[in-house]
GROMACS .gro file of N, CA and C in nm:
model
  165
    1MET      N    1   0.300  -2.198  -0.779
    1MET     CA    2   0.225  -2.212  -0.715
    1MET      C    3   0.206  -2.058  -0.746
    2LEU      N    4   0.257  -1.946  -0.688
    2LEU     CA    5   0.275  -1.816  -0.601
    2LEU      C    6   0.186  -1.731  -0.798
    3GLN      N    7   0.278  -1.787  -0.923
    3GLN     CA    8   0.247  -1.683  -0.992
    3GLN      C    9   0.104  -1.751  -0.995
    4SER      N   10   0.081  -1.858  -1.009
    4SER     CA   11  -0.084  -1.923  -1.054
    4SER      C   12  -0.197  -1.900  -0.987
    5ALA      N   13  -0.180  -1.807  -0.871
    5ALA     CA   14  -0.259  -1.743  -0.731
    5ALA      C   15  -0.360  -1.733  -0.737
    6LYS      N   16  -0.535  -1.777  -0.747
    6LYS     CA   17  -0.628  -1.634  -0.819
    6LYS      C   18  -0.667  -1.579  -0.643
    7ALA      N   19  -0.652  -1.461  -0.707
    7ALA     CA   20  -0.742  -1.372  -0.593
    7ALA      C   21  -0.897  -1.396  -0.498
    8SER      N   22  -0.893  -1.444  -0.372
    8SER     CA   23  -0.980  -1.505  -0.390
    8SER      C   24  -1.016  -1.447  -0.223
    9GLN      N   25  -1.062  -1.385  -0.135
    9GLN     CA   26  -1.108  -1.335  -0.009
    9GLN      C   27  -1.142  -1.489   0.114
   10SER      N   28  -1.216  -1.549   0.003
   10SER     CA   29  -1.198  -1.673   0.120
   10SER      C   30  -1.163  -1.807   0.082
   11GLY      N   31  -1.050  -1.799   0.018
   11GLY     CA   32  -0.912  -1.913  -0.027
   11GLY      C   33  -0.842  -1.941   0.037
   12SER      N   34  -0.738  -1.997   0.005
   12SER     CA   35  -0.630  -2.011   0.092
   12SER      C   36  -0.548  -1.900   0.135
   13ASN      N   37  -0.425  -1.932   0.251
   13ASN     CA   38  -0.369  -1.812   0.250
   13ASN      C   39  -0.327  -1.785   0.145
   14ILE      N   40  -0.236  -1.792   0.027
   14ILE     CA   41  -0.165  -1.788  -0.052
   14ILE      C   42  -0.301  -1.674  -0.123
   15GLU      N   43  -0.425  -1.662  -0.119
   15GLU     CA   44  -0.582  -1.636  -0.229
   15GLU      C   45  -0.589  -1.538  -0.195
   16GLN      N   46  -0.553  -1.500  -0.043
   16GLN     CA   47  -0.581  -1.421   0.086
   16GLN      C   48  -0.494  -1.355   0.003
   17CYS      N   49  -0.407  -1.357   0.021
   17CYS     CA   50  -0.311  -1.282   0.031
   17CYS      C   51  -0.266  -1.254  -0.132
   18ALA      N   52  -0.272  -1.267  -0.200
   18ALA     CA   53  -0.313  -1.220  -0.336
   18ALA      C   54  -0.425  -1.146  -0.403
   19ALA      N   55  -0.554  -1.200  -0.260
   19ALA     CA   56  -0.647  -1.099  -0.314
   19ALA      C   57  -0.606  -0.910  -0.210
   20ARG      N   58  -0.584  -0.933  -0.114
   20ARG     CA   59  -0.513  -0.762  -0.047
   20ARG      C   60  -0.405  -0.728  -0.130
   21TYR      N   61  -0.293  -0.809  -0.186
   21TYR     CA   62  -0.241  -0.732  -0.314
   21TYR      C   63  -0.301  -0.726  -0.366
   22ASP      N   64  -0.396  -0.768  -0.473
   22ASP     CA   65  -0.493  -0.663  -0.569
   22ASP      C   66  -0.521  -0.547  -0.507
   23ARG      N   67  -0.622  -0.618  -0.386
   23ARG     CA   68  -0.724  -0.485  -0.404
   23ARG      C   69  -0.608  -0.279  -0.334
   24SER      N   70  -0.525  -0.339  -0.258
   24SER     CA   71  -0.381  -0.253  -0.246
   24SER      C   72  -0.338  -0.175  -0.345
   25GLY      N   73  -0.272  -0.192  -0.435
   25GLY     CA   74  -0.271  -0.180  -0.596
   25GLY      C   75  -0.368  -0.104  -0.600
   26ALA      N   76  -0.486  -0.130  -0.621
   26ALA     CA   77  -0.598  -0.094  -0.716
   26ALA      C   78  -0.614   0.054  -0.684
   27ILE      N   79  -0.606   0.056  -0.509
   27ILE     CA   80  -0.612   0.155  -0.468
   27ILE      C   81  -0.531   0.337  -0.451
   28LEU      N   82  -0.394   0.228  -0.486
   28LEU     CA   83  -0.254   0.328  -0.512
   28LEU      C   84  -0.278   0.395  -0.626
   29ILE      N   85  -0.342   0.269  -0.735
   29ILE     CA   86  -0.368   0.372  -0.913
   29ILE      C   87  -0.527   0.427  -0.899
   30ASN      N   88  -0.599   0.370  -0.823
   30ASN     CA   89  -0.726   0.486  -0.822
   30ASN      C   90  -0.611   0.685  -0.716
   31SER      N   91  -0.636   0.665  -0.680
   31SER     CA   92  -0.548   0.724  -0.606
   31SER      C   93  -0.471   0.777  -0.732
   32ILE      N   94  -0.421   0.810  -0.764
   32ILE     CA   95  -0.263   0.847  -0.892
   32ILE      C   96  -0.365   0.929  -0.951
   33VAL      N   97  -0.433   0.813  -1.013
   33VAL     CA   98  -0.487   0.853  -1.127
   33VAL      C   99  -0.684   1.017  -1.064
   34ASN      N  100  -0.680   0.971  -0.966
   34ASN     CA  101  -0.807   1.035  -0.940
   34ASN      C  102  -0.696   1.229  -0.837
   35GLY      N  103  -0.541   1.151  -0.862
   35GLY     CA  104  -0.506   1.291  -0.809
   35GLY      C  105  -0.501   1.354  -0.704
   36SER      N  106  -0.490   1.226  -0.601
   36SER     CA  107  -0.527   1.258  -0.489
   36SER      C  108  -0.412   1.377  -0.374
   37ILE      N  109  -0.363   1.421  -0.381
   37ILE     CA  110  -0.216   1.521  -0.362
   37ILE      C  111  -0.164   1.409  -0.253
   38VAL      N  112  -0.205   1.413  -0.084
   38VAL     CA  113  -0.154   1.305  -0.030
   38VAL      C  114  -0.087   1.237  -0.124
   39THR      N  115  -0.147   1.131  -0.146
   39THR     CA  116  -0.107   1.016  -0.314
   39THR      C  117   0.075   1.048  -0.348
   40ILE      N  118  -0.006   1.196  -0.426
   40ILE     CA  119   0.109   1.314  -0.470
   40ILE      C  120   0.293   1.312  -0.444
   41ILE      N  121   0.235   1.390  -0.293
   41ILE     CA  122   0.306   1.444  -0.164
   41ILE      C  123   0.424   1.351  -0.181
   42ALA      N  124   0.352   1.241  -0.088
   42ALA     CA  125   0.420   1.050  -0.044
   42ALA      C  126   0.525   1.007  -0.176
   43MET      N  127   0.427   1.027  -0.240
   43MET     CA  128   0.555   0.978  -0.413
   43MET      C  129   0.646   1.025  -0.384
   44VAL      N  130   0.635   1.168  -0.450
   44VAL     CA  131   0.797   1.264  -0.407
   44VAL      C  132   0.881   1.258  -0.298
   45ALA      N  133   0.784   1.273  -0.197
   45ALA     CA  134   0.917   1.229  -0.113
   45ALA      C  135   0.978   1.132  -0.096
   46ILE      N  136   0.904   1.056  -0.089
   46ILE     CA  137   0.998   0.910  -0.099
   46ILE      C  138   1.034   0.848  -0.267
   47SER      N  139   1.045   0.919  -0.334
   47SER     CA  140   1.157   0.905  -0.475
   47SER      C  141   1.211   0.969  -0.405
   48SER      N  142   1.230   1.111  -0.372
   48SER     CA  143   1.365   1.245  -0.373
   48SER      C  144   1.437   1.181  -0.244
   49VAL      N  145   1.389   1.088  -0.142
   49VAL     CA  146   1.475   0.990  -0.015
   49VAL      C  147   1.584   0.888  -0.065
   50SER      N  148   1.510   0.867  -0.198
   50SER     CA  149   1.532   0.698  -0.155
   50SER      C  150   1.682   0.737  -0.339
   51ILE      N  151   1.646   0.846  -0.417
   51ILE     CA  152   1.774   0.969  -0.526
   51ILE      C  153   1.853   0.948  -0.387
   52ALA      N  154   1.853   1.099  -0.318
   52ALA     CA  155   1.929   1.131  -0.187
   52ALA      C  156   1.984   1.033  -0.150
   53ALA      N  157   1.918   0.837  -0.104
   53ALA     CA  158   2.031   0.792  -0.039
   53ALA      C  159   2.100   0.671  -0.096
   54ILE      N  160   2.070   0.669  -0.293
   54ILE     CA  161   2.173   0.665  -0.406
   54ILE      C  162   2.294   0.775  -0.402
   55GLY      N  163   2.258   0.900  -0.421
   55GLY     CA  164   2.313   0.903  -0.461
   55GLY      C  165   2.402   0.971  -0.339
   0.00000   0.00000   0.00000
């Protein structure tokens, strides 16, 4: 059911969730492609903390 959900702002709760997920993923990808320095710094910081936690 979740895998076949279509993104729709006016649909069921699952369809609305899929629409929000699609939109936030697109915002993140656009920020990376456009070279938003804040996004890049945040991603580097989060990656560094994750690597440090693993080590």
